[in-house]
Coordinates of N, CA and C in Angstrom, one line a residue:
X1 N 85.7 103.5 104.3 CA 86.0 102.0 103.9 C 87.6 101.9 104.0
X2 N 87.9 100.8 104.8 CA 89.3 100.5 105.0 C 89.7 99.2 104.4
X3 N 90.9 99.2 103.9 CA 91.6 98.0 103.5 C 92.7 97.6 104.5
X4 N 92.5 96.5 105.1 CA 93.2 96.1 106.3 C 94.2 94.9 106.0
X5 N 95.5 95.2 106.3 CA 96.5 94.1 106.1 C 97.0 93.7 107.5
X6 N 96.8 92.4 107.9 CA 97.1 91.9 109.2 C 98.2 90.9 109.1
X7 N 99.4 91.2 109.8 CA 100.5 90.4 109.9 C 100.7 89.9 111.3
X8 N 100.6 88.7 111.5 CA 101.0 88.1 112.8 C 102.4 87.4 112.6
X9 N 103.2 87.4 113.7 CA 104.6 86.8 113.5 C 105.0 85.9 114.6
X10 N 104.2 85.7 115.6 CA 104.6 84.8 116.7 C 104.7 83.4 116.2
X11 N 105.7 82.6 116.7 CA 105.7 81.2 116.4 C 104.6 80.4 117.1
X12 N 103.9 81.0 118.1 CA 102.9 80.3 118.7 C 101.6 80.5 118.0
X13 N 100.7 79.6 118.2 CA 99.3 79.7 117.8 C 98.5 80.7 118.6
X14 N 97.4 81.4 118.1 CA 96.7 82.2 118.9 C 95.9 81.4 119.9
X15 N 95.5 80.2 119.6 CA 94.7 79.3 120.5 C 95.4 78.0 120.6
X16 N 95.6 77.5 121.7 CA 96.2 76.1 121.9 C 95.5 75.3 122.9
X17 N 95.7 74.1 123.0 CA 95.0 73.2 123.9 C 95.3 73.6 125.2
X18 N 96.6 74.0 125.5 CA 97.0 74.7 126.8 C 97.0 76.2 126.6
X19 N 96.0 76.9 127.2 CA 95.9 78.3 127.0 C 97.2 79.1 127.3
X20 N 98.0 78.5 128.3 CA 99.3 79.1 128.7 C 100.2 79.2 127.5
X21 N 99.9 78.6 126.4 CA 100.8 78.5 125.3 C 100.3 79.5 124.2
X22 N 99.1 80.0 124.4 CA 98.6 80.9 123.5 C 99.4 82.1 123.3
X23 N 99.4 82.6 122.0 CA 100.3 83.7 121.7 C 99.5 85.1 122.2
X24 N 100.2 85.8 123.0 CA 99.6 87.0 123.5 C 99.4 88.1 122.4
X25 N 100.5 88.2 121.5 CA 100.4 89.2 120.5 C 99.4 88.9 119.5
X26 N 99.2 87.7 119.1 CA 98.1 87.4 118.2 C 96.8 87.5 118.8
X27 N 96.6 87.3 120.2 CA 95.3 87.5 120.8 C 95.0 89.0 120.8
X28 N 95.9 89.8 121.0 CA 95.6 91.3 121.0 C 95.3 91.7 119.7
X29 N 96.1 91.3 118.7 CA 95.7 91.7 117.3 C 94.4 91.2 116.9
X30 N 94.0 90.1 117.2 CA 92.7 89.6 116.9 C 91.6 90.4 117.5
X31 N 91.9 90.9 118.8 CA 90.9 91.7 119.5 C 90.7 93.0 118.7
X32 N 91.9 93.6 118.2 CA 91.8 94.8 117.5 C 91.0 94.7 116.2
X33 N 91.4 93.6 115.4 CA 90.8 93.4 114.0 C 89.3 93.1 114.2
X34 N 88.9 92.3 115.2 CA 87.5 92.1 115.3 C 86.7 93.3 115.7
X35 N 87.3 94.2 116.5 CA 86.6 95.4 116.8 C 86.4 96.3 115.6
X36 N 87.5 96.4 114.8 CA 87.4 97.1 113.5 C 86.3 96.5 112.6
X37 N 86.3 95.2 112.4 CA 85.3 94.6 111.6 C 83.9 94.7 112.1
X38 N 83.8 94.8 113.3 CA 82.3 94.8 113.9 C 81.8 96.3 113.9
X39 N 82.7 97.3 113.9 CA 82.3 98.6 114.1 C 82.7 99.6 112.9
X40 N 83.2 99.1 111.8 CA 83.6 99.9 110.7 C 83.5 99.2 109.4
X41 N 83.6 99.9 108.3 CA 83.5 99.4 107.0 C 84.9 98.9 106.6
X42 N 85.2 97.6 106.8 CA 86.4 97.0 106.4 C 86.1 96.4 105.0
X43 N 86.5 97.0 103.9 CA 86.2 96.6 102.5 C 87.0 95.4 102.2
X44 N 88.3 95.3 102.7 CA 89.2 94.3 102.4 C 90.0 93.9 103.6
X45 N 90.1 92.6 103.8 CA 91.0 92.1 104.9 C 91.8 91.0 104.4
X46 N 93.1 91.3 104.5 CA 94.2 90.3 104.1 C 94.9 89.9 105.3
X47 N 95.1 88.6 105.6 CA 95.8 88.0 106.7 C 97.0 87.2 106.3
X48 N 98.1 87.4 107.0 CA 99.3 86.5 106.9 C 99.9 86.1 108.2
X49 N 100.0 85.0 108.5 CA 100.8 84.5 109.6 C 102.2 84.1 109.2
X50 N 103.0 85.1 109.3 CA 104.3 84.8 108.8 C 105.1 84.0 109.9
X51 N 104.6 83.9 111.0 CA 105.4 83.1 112.2 C 105.1 81.7 111.8
X52 N 103.9 81.2 111.2 CA 103.6 79.9 110.9 C 104.1 79.6 109.5
X53 N 103.9 80.6 108.6 CA 104.3 80.4 107.1 C 105.2 81.5 106.7
X54 N 106.4 81.5 107.1 CA 107.4 82.6 106.8 C 107.7 82.7 105.3
X55 N 107.9 83.9 104.8 CA 108.4 84.1 103.5 C 109.9 83.6 103.5
X56 N 110.4 83.2 102.2 CA 111.7 82.9 102.1 C 112.7 84.1 102.4
X57 N 114.0 83.7 102.9 CA 114.9 84.7 103.1 C 115.4 85.2 101.6
X58 N 115.8 86.4 101.6 CA 116.4 86.9 100.3 C 117.8 86.3 100.2
X59 N 118.3 86.3 98.9 CA 119.6 85.7 98.6 C 120.2 86.6 97.5
X60 N 121.4 86.1 97.0 CA 122.0 86.8 96.0 C 121.3 86.8 94.7
X61 N 120.6 85.7 94.4 CA 119.9 85.6 93.1 C 118.7 86.6 93.2
X62 N 118.0 86.7 94.4 CA 116.9 87.6 94.7 C 117.5 89.1 94.5
X63 N 118.6 89.4 95.0 CA 119.1 90.8 94.9 C 119.4 91.1 93.4
X64 N 120.0 90.1 92.7 CA 120.3 90.3 91.3 C 119.1 90.6 90.5
X65 N 118.0 89.9 90.9 CA 116.6 90.1 90.1 C 116.2 91.5 90.4
X66 N 116.2 92.0 91.7 CA 115.8 93.3 92.1 C 116.5 94.4 91.2
X67 N 117.8 94.3 91.1 CA 118.6 95.3 90.5 C 118.5 95.2 89.0
X68 N 117.9 94.2 88.4 CA 117.8 94.1 86.9 C 116.6 94.7 86.5
X69 N 116.5 95.7 85.4 CA 115.4 96.3 84.9 C 114.3 95.4 84.7
X70 N 113.1 95.8 84.9 CA 111.9 95.0 84.7 C 111.9 94.3 83.3
X71 N 112.1 95.1 82.3 CA 112.0 94.7 81.0 C 113.2 93.7 80.6
X72 N 114.1 93.6 81.4 CA 115.3 92.8 81.1 C 115.4 91.5 82.0
X73 N 114.4 91.3 82.8 CA 114.5 90.2 83.8 C 114.1 88.9 83.1
X74 N 114.9 87.8 83.4 CA 114.6 86.6 82.8 C 113.3 85.9 83.6
X75 N 112.7 84.9 83.0 CA 111.7 84.1 83.6 C 112.1 83.7 84.9
X76 N 113.3 83.3 85.1 CA 113.8 82.8 86.4 C 113.8 83.9 87.5
X77 N 114.2 85.1 87.0 CA 114.2 86.2 87.9 C 112.9 86.8 88.3
X78 N 111.9 86.7 87.4 CA 110.6 87.1 87.7 C 109.9 86.1 88.6
X79 N 110.3 84.8 88.5 CA 109.7 83.8 89.3 C 110.4 84.0 90.8
X80 N 111.6 84.4 90.8 CA 112.4 84.7 92.1 C 111.7 85.7 92.9
X81 N 111.2 86.7 92.2 CA 110.6 87.9 92.8 C 109.1 87.7 93.0
X82 N 108.4 86.6 92.6 CA 107.0 86.5 92.6 C 106.4 86.6 94.0
X83 N 107.0 86.0 95.0 CA 106.5 86.1 96.4 C 106.6 87.7 96.9
X84 N 107.9 88.3 96.6 CA 108.0 89.6 97.0 C 107.0 90.6 96.3
X85 N 106.8 90.4 95.1 CA 105.8 91.1 94.3 C 104.4 91.0 94.9
X86 N 103.9 89.8 95.3 CA 102.6 89.5 96.0 C 102.5 90.2 97.3
X87 N 103.6 90.1 98.1 CA 103.6 90.8 99.4 C 103.6 92.3 99.2
X88 N 104.3 92.9 98.3 CA 104.3 94.2 98.1 C 103.0 94.9 97.6
X89 N 102.3 94.0 96.7 CA 101.0 94.3 96.3 C 100.0 94.4 97.5
X90 N 100.1 93.6 98.5 CA 99.2 93.6 99.6 C 99.4 94.8 100.4
X91 N 100.7 95.3 100.6 CA 101.1 96.5 101.4 C 100.6 97.7 100.6
X92 N 100.7 97.8 99.3 CA 100.3 99.0 98.5 C 98.8 99.1 98.6
X93 N 98.0 98.0 98.7 CA 96.5 98.0 98.8 C 96.0 98.5 100.1
X94 N 96.9 98.3 101.2 CA 96.4 98.5 102.6 C 96.3 100.0 102.9
X95 N 95.2 100.3 103.7 CA 95.2 101.6 104.4 C 95.7 101.5 105.7
X96 N 95.4 100.4 106.4 CA 95.9 100.1 107.7 C 96.6 98.8 107.7
X97 N 97.9 98.9 108.4 CA 98.7 97.6 108.4 C 98.7 97.3 110.0
X98 N 98.3 96.1 110.3 CA 98.4 95.7 111.7 C 99.5 94.6 111.8
X99 N 100.4 94.9 112.6 CA 101.6 94.0 112.8 C 101.6 93.5 114.3
X100 N 101.6 92.3 114.5 CA 101.6 91.8 115.9 C 102.9 91.0 115.9
X101 N 103.7 91.1 117.0 CA 104.9 90.4 117.2 C 105.4 90.5 118.6
X102 N 105.9 89.3 119.0 CA 106.6 89.1 120.3 C 108.0 89.7 120.2
X103 N 108.6 90.0 121.3 CA 110.0 90.3 121.2 C 110.8 89.1 121.5
X104 N 111.7 88.7 120.6 CA 112.5 87.6 120.7 C 114.0 88.1 120.7
X105 N 114.7 87.8 121.8 CA 116.1 88.3 121.9 C 116.1 89.7 121.7
X106 N 115.3 90.4 122.2 CA 115.2 92.0 122.2 C 114.9 92.6 120.8
X107 N 114.6 91.7 119.9 CA 114.3 92.2 118.6 C 113.1 91.5 118.0
X108 N 112.9 91.6 116.7 CA 111.8 91.0 115.9 C 112.1 89.5 115.6
X109 N 111.1 88.7 115.4 CA 111.3 87.3 115.0 C 111.9 87.3 113.6
X110 N 112.8 86.4 113.3 CA 113.4 86.2 112.0 C 112.4 86.1 110.9
X111 N 111.2 85.5 111.2 CA 110.2 85.5 110.2 C 109.7 86.7 109.8
X112 N 109.5 87.6 110.8 CA 109.0 89.0 110.5 C 110.1 89.8 109.7
X113 N 111.2 89.6 110.1 CA 112.4 90.4 109.4 C 112.4 89.9 108.0
X114 N 112.2 88.6 107.7 CA 112.1 88.1 106.3 C 111.1 88.7 105.6
X115 N 109.9 89.0 106.2 CA 108.8 89.7 105.4 C 109.2 91.1 105.2
X116 N 109.8 91.8 106.1 CA 110.3 93.2 105.7 C 111.2 93.1 104.7
X117 N 112.2 92.2 104.7 CA 113.2 92.1 103.6 C 112.6 91.9 102.2
X118 N 111.5 91.2 102.2 CA 110.8 90.9 100.9 C 110.1 92.2 100.4
X119 N 109.7 93.1 101.3 CA 108.8 94.2 100.9 C 109.4 95.6 100.8
X120 N 110.5 95.7 101.6 CA 111.2 97.0 101.5 C 112.2 97.0 100.3
X121 N 111.7 97.5 99.2 CA 112.5 97.1 97.9 C 112.6 98.4 97.0
X122 N 113.8 98.6 96.5 CA 114.1 99.8 95.7 C 113.1 99.8 94.5
X123 N 112.7 101.0 94.2 CA 111.8 101.2 93.0 C 110.4 100.6 93.2
X124 N 110.2 100.0 94.4 CA 108.7 99.6 94.7 C 108.2 100.2 95.9
X125 N 108.9 100.3 97.1 CA 108.5 101.0 98.2 C 109.4 102.1 98.6
X126 N 110.6 102.2 98.0 CA 111.4 103.3 98.2 C 112.3 103.6 96.9
X127 N 112.6 104.9 96.8 CA 113.5 105.4 95.7 C 114.8 105.6 96.3
X128 N 116.0 105.7 95.4 CA 117.3 105.9 95.8 C 117.9 106.9 94.8
X129 N 118.4 108.1 95.3 CA 119.0 109.1 94.4 C 120.1 109.8 95.2
X130 N 121.3 109.6 94.8 CA 122.4 110.3 95.3 C 122.5 111.7 95.2
X131 N 121.6 112.2 94.4 CA 121.5 113.8 94.3 C 120.8 114.3 95.6
X132 N 120.3 113.5 96.4 CA 119.7 113.8 97.7 C 120.8 114.0 98.8
X133 N 121.9 113.7 98.5 CA 123.1 113.9 99.5 C 123.2 112.7 100.3
X134 N 123.2 112.9 101.7 CA 123.5 112.0 102.7 C 122.2 111.2 102.9
X135 N 121.2 111.5 102.6 CA 119.8 110.9 102.8 C 119.2 110.5 101.3
X136 N 119.8 109.5 100.7 CA 119.3 109.2 99.3 C 118.0 108.4 99.3
X137 N 117.6 107.7 100.3 CA 116.4 107.0 100.3 C 115.2 107.8 100.7
X138 N 114.1 107.6 99.8 CA 112.8 108.3 100.1 C 111.7 107.3 99.9
X139 N 110.7 107.3 100.8 CA 109.6 106.3 100.5 C 108.7 106.7 99.3
X140 N 108.3 105.7 98.6 CA 107.4 105.9 97.5 C 105.9 105.9 97.9
X141 N 105.6 105.0 98.9 CA 104.2 104.9 99.3 C 103.9 105.9 100.5
X142 N 102.7 106.1 100.8 CA 102.4 107.2 101.7 C 100.9 107.0 102.2
X143 N 100.6 107.7 103.3 CA 99.3 107.8 103.7 C 98.6 106.6 104.5
X144 N 99.6 105.6 104.9 CA 99.0 104.4 105.6 C 99.3 104.6 107.2
X145 N 98.5 103.7 107.8 CA 98.5 103.7 109.3 C 99.1 102.4 109.7
X146 N 100.0 102.4 110.8 CA 100.6 101.1 111.3 C 100.1 101.0 112.7
X147 N 99.5 100.0 113.0 CA 99.2 99.5 114.4 C 100.1 98.4 114.8
X148 N 101.0 98.7 115.6 CA 102.1 97.8 116.1 C 101.7 97.2 117.4
X149 N 101.5 96.0 117.6 CA 101.1 95.2 118.8 C 102.2 94.3 119.2
X150 N 102.8 94.5 120.4 CA 103.9 93.7 120.8 C 103.6 93.1 122.2
X151 N 104.4 92.0 122.4 CA 104.4 91.4 123.7 C 105.8 91.1 124.1
X152 N 106.1 91.3 125.5 CA 107.5 91.3 125.9 C 107.4 90.3 127.2
X153 N 108.5 89.7 127.4 CA 108.7 88.9 128.6 C 109.0 89.7 129.9
X154 N 109.8 90.7 129.6 CA 110.4 91.6 130.6 C 109.5 92.9 130.5
X155 N 110.1 93.9 131.0 CA 109.3 95.2 131.0 C 110.2 96.4 130.9
X156 N 109.7 97.6 130.9 CA 110.5 98.9 130.9 C 111.2 99.1 129.6
X157 N 110.6 98.8 128.5 CA 111.1 99.1 127.1 C 110.7 100.3 126.4
X158 N 109.8 101.0 127.3 CA 109.3 102.3 126.7 C 110.3 103.4 126.8
X159 N 110.1 104.5 126.2 CA 110.9 105.7 126.3 C 111.0 106.1 127.8
X160 N 112.2 106.2 128.2 CA 112.5 106.4 129.6 C 112.6 105.2 130.5
X161 N 112.1 104.0 130.0 CA 112.1 102.8 130.8 C 113.5 102.3 131.1
X162 N 113.6 101.5 132.1 CA 114.9 100.8 132.6 C 115.5 100.0 131.4
X163 N 114.7 99.5 130.5 CA 115.3 98.7 129.4 C 115.2 99.4 128.0
X164 N 115.0 100.6 128.0 CA 114.8 101.3 126.7 C 115.9 101.1 125.8
X165 N 117.1 101.1 126.3 CA 118.3 100.8 125.4 C 118.4 99.4 124.9
X166 N 117.5 98.5 125.4 CA 117.6 97.1 125.0 C 116.4 96.9 124.0
X167 N 115.7 97.7 123.7 CA 114.5 97.5 122.8 C 114.9 97.7 121.4
X168 N 115.2 96.6 120.8 CA 115.4 96.6 119.3 C 114.3 96.0 118.4
X169 N 113.1 96.0 119.0 CA 111.9 95.6 118.4 C 111.1 96.8 117.8
X170 N 110.5 97.5 118.6 CA 109.6 98.6 118.1 C 110.4 99.6 117.3
X171 N 111.5 100.1 117.9 CA 112.3 101.1 117.1 C 112.6 100.7 115.7
X172 N 113.0 99.4 115.6 CA 113.4 98.9 114.2 C 112.2 98.9 113.4
X173 N 111.0 98.4 113.8 CA 109.9 98.3 112.9 C 109.4 99.7 112.6
X174 N 109.4 100.7 113.5 CA 109.0 102.0 113.2 C 110.0 102.7 112.2
X175 N 111.2 102.3 112.3 CA 112.1 102.9 111.2 C 111.8 102.3 109.8
X176 N 111.6 101.0 109.7 CA 111.2 100.4 108.5 C 109.9 100.8 108.0
X177 N 108.9 101.1 108.8 CA 107.6 101.4 108.4 C 107.5 102.6 107.6
X178 N 108.5 103.5 107.7 CA 108.5 104.7 106.8 C 108.6 104.3 105.4
X179 N 109.3 103.3 105.1 CA 109.6 102.7 103.7 C 108.5 101.8 103.2
X180 N 107.4 101.7 103.9 CA 106.2 101.0 103.3 C 105.1 102.0 103.5
X181 N 105.3 103.2 103.6 CA 104.4 104.2 103.6 C 103.4 104.6 104.8
X182 N 103.9 104.1 106.0 CA 103.3 104.4 107.3 C 103.6 105.7 107.8
X183 N 102.6 106.6 107.8 CA 102.8 108.0 108.3 C 102.2 108.2 109.7
X184 N 101.5 107.2 110.2 CA 100.9 107.3 111.5 C 101.1 105.9 112.1
X185 N 101.7 106.0 113.4 CA 102.0 104.8 114.1 C 101.4 104.7 115.5
X186 N 100.8 103.6 115.7 CA 100.1 103.5 117.1 C 100.7 102.2 117.6
X187 N 101.1 102.2 118.9 CA 101.7 101.0 119.5 C 101.1 100.6 120.8
X188 N 100.7 99.4 120.9 CA 100.1 98.7 122.1 C 101.1 97.5 122.5
X189 N 101.4 97.6 123.8 CA 102.3 96.6 124.3 C 101.8 95.9 125.6
X190 N 102.2 94.6 125.5 CA 101.9 94.0 126.8 C 103.3 93.4 127.3
X191 N 103.6 93.6 128.7 CA 104.8 93.3 129.2 C 104.7 92.3 130.4
X192 N 105.8 92.0 130.9 CA 105.9 91.1 132.2 C 105.5 89.7 132.0
X193 N 105.4 89.3 130.8 CA 105.0 87.8 130.6 C 105.7 86.8 131.4
X194 N 107.1 86.9 131.4 CA 107.9 85.9 132.1 C 107.7 85.9 133.6
X195 N 107.2 87.1 134.1 CA 107.0 87.1 135.6 C 105.8 86.5 136.0
X196 N 104.8 86.4 135.0 CA 103.5 85.6 135.3 C 102.8 86.2 136.7
X197 N 102.8 87.4 137.0 CA 102.3 87.9 138.2 C 101.2 88.9 138.0
X198 N 100.8 89.7 138.9 CA 99.8 90.6 138.8 C 100.1 91.7 137.8
X199 N 101.4 92.0 137.8 CA 101.9 93.1 136.8 C 101.6 92.6 135.4
X200 N 101.8 91.4 135.1 CA 101.6 90.8 133.7 C 100.1 90.9 133.5
X201 N 99.3 90.5 134.4 CA 97.9 90.4 134.2 C 97.3 91.9 134.0
X202 N 97.8 92.8 134.7 CA 97.4 94.2 134.6 C 97.7 94.8 133.2
X203 N 99.0 94.4 132.8 CA 99.5 95.0 131.6 C 98.6 94.4 130.4
X204 N 98.3 93.0 130.5 CA 97.7 92.4 129.4 C 96.2 92.9 129.4
X205 N 95.6 93.1 130.5 CA 94.2 93.6 130.4 C 94.2 95.0 129.9
X206 N 95.1 95.8 130.3 CA 95.2 97.3 129.8 C 95.4 97.2 128.3
X207 N 96.1 96.2 127.7 CA 96.4 96.2 126.3 C 95.2 95.9 125.6
X208 N 94.4 94.8 126.1 CA 93.1 94.5 125.5 C 92.1 95.8 125.5
X209 N 92.2 96.6 126.5 CA 91.4 97.7 126.5 C 91.8 98.6 125.4
X210 N 93.2 98.8 125.3 CA 93.7 99.7 124.3 C 93.3 99.3 122.9
X211 N 93.3 97.9 122.7 CA 93.0 97.6 121.3 C 91.6 97.9 120.9
X212 N 90.7 97.8 121.8 CA 89.4 98.2 121.5 C 89.1 99.7 121.3
X213 N 89.8 100.4 122.2 CA 89.8 101.9 122.2 C 90.4 102.4 120.9
X214 N 91.4 101.8 120.5 CA 92.2 102.3 119.3 C 91.4 102.0 118.1
X215 N 90.8 100.8 118.0 CA 90.0 100.5 116.9 C 88.7 101.4 116.7
X216 N 88.2 101.8 117.8 CA 86.9 102.6 117.7 C 87.6 104.2 117.3
X217 N 88.8 104.4 117.7 CA 89.3 105.8 117.4 C 89.7 105.8 115.9
X218 N 89.9 104.7 115.3 CA 90.4 104.8 114.0 C 89.2 104.6 113.0
X219 N 88.0 104.2 113.5 CA 86.9 104.1 112.6 C 86.4 105.4 112.0

């Protein structure tokens, strides 16, 4: 039995009146999720499209509430953290977290970064102790699987690729995923979108095949 949390972050819809405007990352994530639902026991499925409905950015009042002990928080501070608390609860419940994201300006969309900023939180998803020396942060959560599905306009962002040094998307998400309890990470990528040639078509088709294969592997 799997509890699945699905986060989409493209500002495009999965399906549009003009198919050329469809979100590739959302289509790939949908393929994975549908395969999981059809072939395994998904006991709980939670979906958030942060691209269309982004969480609020954090601010000074949010930070102040975070660092106020729970039993001393005002009603206003509790309200300030309500969305964060809800998003964290979803992460805590999940066994598998699916994140789909396009690459924007070589990194993640601001909407997805806002989601991470709301959930990677001291005393909720990680602890901080200077007694640990130069590495005081430790994750509190564990045992989760991350399925990261990305789409890129260019190509060569993989390890050893010609644009590896420009990839601030997957490495950033993988770093943050430690602090939401993800111990296993699988990545599926579609590239060459801006070139709109056979390389893109081949990459996209291969990515769809990988979504189905990975879903069956995780069952």
